[in-house]
Amino acid sequence: MATMIEENGPSTHERPEVSSSSQARLQLEGLLNKNMRIRMTDGRTLVGLFLCTDRDCNVILGSAQEFLKSTDTFSQGEPRVLGLAMIPGHHVVSIEVEADSLEDVQGFGVGH
């Protein structure tokens, strides 16, 4: 099971003294070393540990595996092990964080 994280995320007004950019940074820091699934414009899906991002939305995944777009909707085939991978932000279609990885992260409203 995976939980979608929207780019801007949900707005909260619990801490008015914290700027929205600081709050976004704290949320991103909370996702470090969590398992992510990134779908790309060419149909590939990369799964790995979220290690880093930048202001251009480029993402670095560790221990990454690549899954090719399958013609069979029930099978994704064998993964290809990539290791460390950089995904250019302009190729990212969606990012999912695995719900199991979020159990210890606060503030995302993940329900079970």
Short mmCIF file of N, CA, C and O in Angstrom, two decimals:
data_model
loop_
_atom_site.label_atom_id
_atom_site.label_comp_id
_atom_site.label_asym_id
_atom_site.label_seq_id
_atom_site.Cartn_x
_atom_site.Cartn_y
_atom_site.Cartn_z
N MET A 1 0.85 -1.18 0.00
CA MET A 1 0.00 0.00 0.00
C MET A 1 0.89 1.22 0.00
O MET A 1 1.87 1.29 0.71
N ALA A 2 0.55 2.20 -0.80
CA ALA A 2 1.34 3.42 -0.89
C ALA A 2 0.46 4.63 -0.65
O ALA A 2 -0.74 4.59 -0.88
N THR A 3 1.07 5.70 -0.18
CA THR A 3 0.36 6.95 0.06
C THR A 3 0.93 8.02 -0.85
O THR A 3 2.15 8.20 -0.90
N MET A 4 0.05 8.69 -1.56
CA MET A 4 0.50 9.75 -2.46
C MET A 4 0.83 10.99 -1.65
O MET A 4 0.11 11.37 -0.74
N ILE A 5 1.93 11.64 -1.99
CA ILE A 5 2.33 12.91 -1.38
C ILE A 5 2.19 13.97 -2.46
O ILE A 5 2.85 13.89 -3.49
N GLU A 6 1.33 14.94 -2.24
CA GLU A 6 1.16 15.99 -3.22
C GLU A 6 2.33 16.95 -3.13
O GLU A 6 2.93 17.11 -2.07
N GLU A 7 2.61 17.62 -4.24
CA GLU A 7 3.77 18.51 -4.31
C GLU A 7 3.72 19.58 -3.23
O GLU A 7 4.72 19.85 -2.57
N ASN A 8 2.58 20.22 -3.03
CA ASN A 8 2.48 21.30 -2.06
C ASN A 8 2.08 20.79 -0.68
O ASN A 8 2.23 21.49 0.30
N GLY A 9 1.56 19.58 -0.63
CA GLY A 9 1.19 18.97 0.63
C GLY A 9 -0.01 19.67 1.27
O GLY A 9 -0.41 20.74 0.85
N PRO A 10 -0.55 19.07 2.30
CA PRO A 10 -1.69 19.69 2.99
C PRO A 10 -1.20 20.87 3.83
O PRO A 10 -0.11 20.84 4.40
N SER A 11 -2.00 21.93 3.88
CA SER A 11 -1.59 23.08 4.68
C SER A 11 -2.08 22.89 6.10
O SER A 11 -3.19 22.43 6.34
N THR A 12 -1.23 23.22 7.05
CA THR A 12 -1.61 23.16 8.45
C THR A 12 -1.30 24.50 9.08
O THR A 12 -0.33 25.17 8.72
N HIS A 13 -2.14 24.89 10.02
CA HIS A 13 -1.96 26.18 10.68
C HIS A 13 -1.65 25.97 12.15
O HIS A 13 -1.91 26.85 12.96
N GLU A 14 -1.09 24.82 12.51
CA GLU A 14 -0.81 24.53 13.90
C GLU A 14 0.38 25.32 14.43
O GLU A 14 0.42 25.67 15.58
N ARG A 15 1.36 25.60 13.56
CA ARG A 15 2.55 26.33 13.97
C ARG A 15 2.69 27.60 13.14
O ARG A 15 3.39 27.61 12.14
N PRO A 16 2.06 28.69 13.54
CA PRO A 16 2.12 29.90 12.72
C PRO A 16 3.51 30.51 12.65
O PRO A 16 3.83 31.24 11.73
N GLU A 17 4.38 30.20 13.62
CA GLU A 17 5.72 30.78 13.62
C GLU A 17 6.66 30.12 12.61
O GLU A 17 7.73 30.64 12.33
N VAL A 18 6.29 28.98 12.07
CA VAL A 18 7.12 28.26 11.11
C VAL A 18 6.66 28.62 9.70
O VAL A 18 5.48 28.48 9.37
N SER A 19 7.59 29.11 8.86
CA SER A 19 7.21 29.48 7.50
C SER A 19 6.86 28.23 6.71
O SER A 19 7.24 27.12 7.04
N SER A 20 6.09 28.42 5.61
CA SER A 20 5.66 27.28 4.82
C SER A 20 6.86 26.58 4.18
O SER A 20 6.86 25.36 4.03
N SER A 21 7.90 27.33 3.80
CA SER A 21 9.08 26.69 3.22
C SER A 21 9.83 25.87 4.27
O SER A 21 10.35 24.80 3.97
N SER A 22 9.87 26.36 5.50
CA SER A 22 10.51 25.59 6.57
C SER A 22 9.72 24.33 6.88
O SER A 22 10.29 23.27 7.14
N GLN A 23 8.39 24.46 6.83
CA GLN A 23 7.55 23.31 7.10
C GLN A 23 7.71 22.26 6.00
O GLN A 23 7.80 21.06 6.28
N ALA A 24 7.77 22.71 4.75
CA ALA A 24 7.98 21.78 3.64
C ALA A 24 9.32 21.09 3.77
O ALA A 24 9.44 19.89 3.51
N ARG A 25 10.33 21.84 4.17
CA ARG A 25 11.66 21.25 4.36
C ARG A 25 11.63 20.19 5.45
O ARG A 25 12.22 19.11 5.30
N LEU A 26 10.93 20.47 6.55
CA LEU A 26 10.83 19.50 7.64
C LEU A 26 10.12 18.24 7.17
O LEU A 26 10.50 17.13 7.54
N GLN A 27 9.07 18.39 6.35
CA GLN A 27 8.37 17.22 5.83
C GLN A 27 9.28 16.40 4.93
O GLN A 27 9.31 15.18 5.02
N LEU A 28 10.05 17.08 4.07
CA LEU A 28 10.99 16.36 3.20
C LEU A 28 12.05 15.64 4.02
O LEU A 28 12.41 14.51 3.73
N GLU A 29 12.56 16.31 5.05
CA GLU A 29 13.57 15.67 5.91
C GLU A 29 13.00 14.44 6.59
O GLU A 29 13.71 13.45 6.79
N GLY A 30 11.70 14.47 6.91
CA GLY A 30 11.05 13.32 7.52
C GLY A 30 10.94 12.14 6.57
O GLY A 30 10.75 11.01 7.00
N LEU A 31 11.05 12.41 5.27
CA LEU A 31 10.95 11.34 4.28
C LEU A 31 12.30 10.75 3.90
O LEU A 31 12.35 9.76 3.16
N LEU A 32 13.38 11.33 4.39
CA LEU A 32 14.71 10.79 4.07
C LEU A 32 14.81 9.33 4.49
O LEU A 32 14.33 8.94 5.54
N ASN A 33 15.41 8.54 3.64
CA ASN A 33 15.62 7.11 3.87
C ASN A 33 14.32 6.30 3.91
O ASN A 33 14.30 5.20 4.44
N LYS A 34 13.25 6.86 3.36
CA LYS A 34 11.99 6.12 3.23
C LYS A 34 11.90 5.55 1.82
O LYS A 34 12.45 6.10 0.87
N ASN A 35 11.20 4.43 1.67
CA ASN A 35 11.02 3.81 0.36
C ASN A 35 10.06 4.62 -0.48
O ASN A 35 8.96 4.94 -0.02
N MET A 36 10.47 4.94 -1.71
CA MET A 36 9.63 5.70 -2.63
C MET A 36 9.50 4.98 -3.95
O MET A 36 10.40 4.27 -4.37
N ARG A 37 8.37 5.23 -4.61
CA ARG A 37 8.13 4.71 -5.95
C ARG A 37 7.92 5.93 -6.85
O ARG A 37 7.01 6.72 -6.62
N ILE A 38 8.76 6.08 -7.86
CA ILE A 38 8.69 7.23 -8.76
C ILE A 38 8.33 6.75 -10.15
O ILE A 38 9.04 5.92 -10.72
N ARG A 39 7.22 7.26 -10.68
CA ARG A 39 6.82 6.95 -12.05
C ARG A 39 7.35 8.05 -12.95
O ARG A 39 7.26 9.22 -12.63
N MET A 40 7.88 7.63 -14.11
CA MET A 40 8.53 8.56 -15.02
C MET A 40 7.73 8.71 -16.31
O MET A 40 6.88 7.88 -16.63
N THR A 41 8.04 9.77 -17.07
CA THR A 41 7.31 10.09 -18.29
C THR A 41 7.40 8.99 -19.34
O THR A 41 6.50 8.86 -20.17
N ASP A 42 8.46 8.20 -19.35
CA ASP A 42 8.62 7.14 -20.35
C ASP A 42 7.98 5.82 -19.93
O ASP A 42 8.13 4.81 -20.61
N GLY A 43 7.27 5.81 -18.79
CA GLY A 43 6.57 4.61 -18.36
C GLY A 43 7.33 3.77 -17.35
O GLY A 43 6.75 2.85 -16.77
N ARG A 44 8.61 4.05 -17.16
CA ARG A 44 9.38 3.28 -16.17
C ARG A 44 8.99 3.70 -14.76
O ARG A 44 8.53 4.81 -14.53
N THR A 45 9.21 2.79 -13.82
CA THR A 45 8.99 3.06 -12.40
C THR A 45 10.28 2.71 -11.67
O THR A 45 10.84 1.63 -11.87
N LEU A 46 10.75 3.63 -10.83
CA LEU A 46 11.93 3.38 -10.01
C LEU A 46 11.49 3.30 -8.55
O LEU A 46 10.70 4.13 -8.10
N VAL A 47 12.02 2.31 -7.84
CA VAL A 47 11.73 2.13 -6.43
C VAL A 47 13.05 2.13 -5.68
O VAL A 47 13.99 1.43 -6.07
N GLY A 48 13.13 2.94 -4.63
CA GLY A 48 14.36 2.98 -3.85
C GLY A 48 14.22 3.91 -2.66
O GLY A 48 13.14 4.47 -2.40
N LEU A 49 15.31 4.10 -1.92
CA LEU A 49 15.33 4.95 -0.74
C LEU A 49 15.54 6.40 -1.15
O LEU A 49 16.47 6.72 -1.90
N PHE A 50 14.70 7.29 -0.64
CA PHE A 50 14.81 8.72 -0.90
C PHE A 50 16.02 9.27 -0.16
O PHE A 50 16.08 9.24 1.06
N LEU A 51 17.01 9.74 -0.91
CA LEU A 51 18.23 10.26 -0.31
C LEU A 51 18.37 11.77 -0.42
O LEU A 51 18.94 12.41 0.46
N CYS A 52 17.86 12.35 -1.52
CA CYS A 52 18.13 13.76 -1.75
C CYS A 52 17.22 14.32 -2.83
O CYS A 52 16.75 13.59 -3.70
N THR A 53 16.95 15.62 -2.77
CA THR A 53 16.28 16.34 -3.84
C THR A 53 16.85 17.75 -3.89
O THR A 53 17.62 18.14 -3.00
N ASP A 54 16.49 18.50 -4.92
CA ASP A 54 16.94 19.89 -5.02
C ASP A 54 15.80 20.77 -5.48
O ASP A 54 14.68 20.31 -5.67
N ARG A 55 16.06 22.05 -5.68
CA ARG A 55 14.99 22.98 -6.03
C ARG A 55 14.42 22.72 -7.42
O ARG A 55 13.35 23.21 -7.74
N ASP A 56 15.11 21.97 -8.26
CA ASP A 56 14.60 21.60 -9.58
C ASP A 56 13.81 20.30 -9.55
O ASP A 56 13.44 19.78 -10.59
N CYS A 57 13.57 19.77 -8.37
CA CYS A 57 12.82 18.53 -8.15
C CYS A 57 13.54 17.29 -8.68
O CYS A 57 12.91 16.26 -8.92
N ASN A 58 14.86 17.37 -8.91
CA ASN A 58 15.63 16.17 -9.21
C ASN A 58 15.65 15.33 -7.94
O ASN A 58 15.68 15.86 -6.84
N VAL A 59 15.62 14.02 -8.10
CA VAL A 59 15.56 13.13 -6.94
C VAL A 59 16.69 12.11 -7.04
O VAL A 59 16.98 11.58 -8.11
N ILE A 60 17.33 11.84 -5.90
CA ILE A 60 18.35 10.79 -5.80
C ILE A 60 17.75 9.65 -4.99
O ILE A 60 17.28 9.85 -3.87
N LEU A 61 17.74 8.45 -5.59
CA LEU A 61 17.29 7.24 -4.89
C LEU A 61 18.47 6.32 -4.68
O LEU A 61 19.28 6.12 -5.59
N GLY A 62 18.55 5.73 -3.50
CA GLY A 62 19.57 4.72 -3.21
C GLY A 62 18.96 3.34 -3.30
O GLY A 62 17.75 3.17 -3.11
N SER A 63 19.77 2.35 -3.59
CA SER A 63 19.32 0.96 -3.73
C SER A 63 18.13 0.87 -4.69
O SER A 63 17.15 0.16 -4.43
N ALA A 64 18.20 1.61 -5.78
CA ALA A 64 17.08 1.72 -6.71
C ALA A 64 16.95 0.49 -7.60
O ALA A 64 17.94 -0.12 -7.98
N GLN A 65 15.70 0.18 -7.91
CA GLN A 65 15.36 -0.86 -8.87
C GLN A 65 14.44 -0.25 -9.91
O GLN A 65 13.58 0.58 -9.58
N GLU A 66 14.63 -0.66 -11.16
CA GLU A 66 13.83 -0.14 -12.27
C GLU A 66 12.85 -1.21 -12.72
O GLU A 66 13.21 -2.36 -12.92
N PHE A 67 11.60 -0.81 -12.91
CA PHE A 67 10.57 -1.67 -13.45
C PHE A 67 10.11 -1.06 -14.76
O PHE A 67 9.74 0.11 -14.81
N LEU A 68 10.15 -1.86 -15.82
CA LEU A 68 9.72 -1.36 -17.13
C LEU A 68 8.22 -1.41 -17.23
O LEU A 68 7.57 -2.24 -16.60
N LYS A 69 7.65 -0.53 -18.05
CA LYS A 69 6.22 -0.54 -18.29
C LYS A 69 5.85 -1.85 -18.96
O LYS A 69 6.43 -2.22 -19.98
N SER A 70 4.91 -2.54 -18.38
CA SER A 70 4.53 -3.85 -18.88
C SER A 70 3.26 -3.76 -19.71
O SER A 70 2.37 -2.98 -19.41
N THR A 71 3.19 -4.57 -20.75
CA THR A 71 1.96 -4.64 -21.55
C THR A 71 0.90 -5.42 -20.79
O THR A 71 -0.28 -5.23 -21.00
N ASP A 72 1.32 -6.30 -19.90
CA ASP A 72 0.41 -7.06 -19.04
C ASP A 72 0.18 -6.24 -17.77
O ASP A 72 1.10 -5.99 -17.02
N THR A 73 -1.06 -5.84 -17.53
CA THR A 73 -1.34 -4.96 -16.39
C THR A 73 -1.16 -5.65 -15.04
O THR A 73 -1.05 -4.98 -14.03
N PHE A 74 -1.09 -6.98 -15.03
CA PHE A 74 -0.96 -7.69 -13.76
C PHE A 74 0.48 -8.04 -13.44
O PHE A 74 0.78 -8.51 -12.36
N SER A 75 1.40 -7.80 -14.34
CA SER A 75 2.79 -8.18 -14.12
C SER A 75 3.71 -7.04 -14.50
O SER A 75 3.56 -6.45 -15.55
N GLN A 76 4.67 -6.75 -13.62
CA GLN A 76 5.64 -5.70 -13.93
C GLN A 76 6.98 -6.30 -14.35
O GLN A 76 7.90 -5.57 -14.64
N GLY A 77 7.09 -7.60 -14.37
CA GLY A 77 8.33 -8.22 -14.80
C GLY A 77 9.42 -8.16 -13.75
O GLY A 77 9.21 -7.75 -12.62
N GLU A 78 10.60 -8.59 -14.17
CA GLU A 78 11.76 -8.61 -13.27
C GLU A 78 12.34 -7.21 -13.14
O GLU A 78 12.53 -6.52 -14.15
N PRO A 79 12.69 -6.80 -11.91
CA PRO A 79 13.32 -5.49 -11.76
C PRO A 79 14.77 -5.52 -12.21
O PRO A 79 15.42 -6.57 -12.18
N ARG A 80 15.26 -4.37 -12.64
CA ARG A 80 16.68 -4.22 -12.97
C ARG A 80 17.30 -3.42 -11.84
O ARG A 80 16.82 -2.32 -11.50
N VAL A 81 18.35 -3.93 -11.22
CA VAL A 81 19.00 -3.26 -10.10
C VAL A 81 19.88 -2.13 -10.63
O VAL A 81 20.74 -2.35 -11.48
N LEU A 82 19.62 -0.92 -10.14
CA LEU A 82 20.39 0.24 -10.58
C LEU A 82 21.38 0.72 -9.52
O LEU A 82 22.41 1.29 -9.85
N GLY A 83 21.05 0.53 -8.25
CA GLY A 83 21.89 1.08 -7.19
C GLY A 83 21.52 2.53 -6.95
O GLY A 83 20.36 2.85 -6.70
N LEU A 84 22.48 3.44 -7.07
CA LEU A 84 22.24 4.87 -6.89
C LEU A 84 21.73 5.46 -8.20
O LEU A 84 22.34 5.26 -9.25
N ALA A 85 20.59 6.16 -8.15
CA ALA A 85 20.00 6.69 -9.38
C ALA A 85 19.56 8.13 -9.19
O ALA A 85 19.03 8.49 -8.13
N MET A 86 19.77 8.95 -10.22
CA MET A 86 19.29 10.33 -10.22
C MET A 86 18.17 10.44 -11.24
O MET A 86 18.34 10.07 -12.40
N ILE A 87 17.03 10.94 -10.81
CA ILE A 87 15.88 11.10 -11.69
C ILE A 87 15.69 12.59 -11.91
O ILE A 87 15.42 13.34 -10.96
N PRO A 88 15.83 13.08 -13.15
CA PRO A 88 15.60 14.50 -13.43
C PRO A 88 14.15 14.88 -13.12
O PRO A 88 13.22 14.13 -13.44
N GLY A 89 13.96 16.02 -12.48
CA GLY A 89 12.63 16.45 -12.06
C GLY A 89 11.63 16.53 -13.20
O GLY A 89 10.45 16.24 -13.01
N HIS A 90 12.08 16.90 -14.39
CA HIS A 90 11.14 17.05 -15.51
C HIS A 90 10.66 15.70 -16.05
O HIS A 90 9.75 15.67 -16.87
N HIS A 91 11.24 14.59 -15.58
CA HIS A 91 10.78 13.26 -15.99
C HIS A 91 9.87 12.61 -14.94
O HIS A 91 9.34 11.53 -15.17
N VAL A 92 9.69 13.26 -13.79
CA VAL A 92 8.88 12.70 -12.72
C VAL A 92 7.40 12.95 -13.00
O VAL A 92 6.98 14.08 -13.22
N VAL A 93 6.62 11.87 -13.02
CA VAL A 93 5.17 11.97 -13.18
C VAL A 93 4.50 11.94 -11.82
O VAL A 93 3.63 12.75 -11.53
N SER A 94 4.90 10.99 -10.97
CA SER A 94 4.33 10.89 -9.63
C SER A 94 5.34 10.27 -8.68
O SER A 94 6.24 9.53 -9.10
N ILE A 95 5.16 10.60 -7.41
CA ILE A 95 6.01 10.04 -6.35
C ILE A 95 5.08 9.47 -5.29
O ILE A 95 4.15 10.15 -4.84
N GLU A 96 5.33 8.23 -4.92
CA GLU A 96 4.56 7.59 -3.85
C GLU A 96 5.53 7.16 -2.76
O GLU A 96 6.62 6.68 -3.05
N VAL A 97 5.11 7.34 -1.53
CA VAL A 97 5.90 6.86 -0.40
C VAL A 97 5.17 5.66 0.15
O VAL A 97 3.96 5.71 0.39
N GLU A 98 5.88 4.56 0.33
CA GLU A 98 5.25 3.35 0.83
C GLU A 98 4.74 3.59 2.24
O GLU A 98 5.44 4.15 3.08
N ALA A 99 3.49 3.19 2.50
CA ALA A 99 2.84 3.43 3.79
C ALA A 99 3.63 2.80 4.93
O ALA A 99 3.69 3.37 6.02
N ASP A 100 4.25 1.65 4.71
CA ASP A 100 5.05 1.01 5.76
C ASP A 100 6.18 1.93 6.18
O ASP A 100 6.57 1.94 7.34
N SER A 101 6.72 2.71 5.24
CA SER A 101 7.82 3.62 5.55
C SER A 101 7.35 4.82 6.33
O SER A 101 8.14 5.47 6.99
N LEU A 102 6.05 5.14 6.26
CA LEU A 102 5.53 6.34 6.91
C LEU A 102 5.01 6.10 8.31
O LEU A 102 4.60 7.04 8.98
N GLU A 103 5.01 4.87 8.79
CA GLU A 103 4.44 4.59 10.10
C GLU A 103 5.08 5.41 11.20
O GLU A 103 4.42 5.81 12.14
N ASP A 104 6.37 5.72 11.08
CA ASP A 104 7.05 6.48 12.12
C ASP A 104 7.17 7.97 11.77
O ASP A 104 7.80 8.72 12.48
N VAL A 105 6.53 8.40 10.68
CA VAL A 105 6.59 9.81 10.28
C VAL A 105 5.30 10.48 10.73
O VAL A 105 4.22 10.00 10.46
N GLN A 106 5.42 11.62 11.43
CA GLN A 106 4.26 12.34 11.93
C GLN A 106 3.83 13.41 10.94
O GLN A 106 4.64 13.93 10.21
N GLY A 107 2.55 13.74 10.94
CA GLY A 107 2.07 14.89 10.20
C GLY A 107 1.58 14.61 8.79
O GLY A 107 1.25 15.52 8.07
N PHE A 108 1.51 13.36 8.35
CA PHE A 108 1.05 13.06 7.01
C PHE A 108 -0.37 12.53 6.98
O PHE A 108 -0.91 12.29 5.92
N GLY A 109 -0.96 12.32 8.15
CA GLY A 109 -2.34 11.86 8.19
C GLY A 109 -2.56 10.53 7.51
O GLY A 109 -3.56 10.32 6.86
N VAL A 110 -1.62 9.62 7.66
CA VAL A 110 -1.74 8.32 7.02
C VAL A 110 -2.66 7.46 7.86
O VAL A 110 -2.42 7.24 9.04
N GLY A 111 -3.72 6.98 7.25
CA GLY A 111 -4.65 6.13 7.96
C GLY A 111 -4.46 4.68 7.56
O GLY A 111 -4.02 4.37 6.47
N HIS A 112 -4.78 3.77 8.45
CA HIS A 112 -4.62 2.34 8.15
C HIS A 112 -5.97 1.69 8.14
O HIS A 112 -6.81 1.81 8.87
#
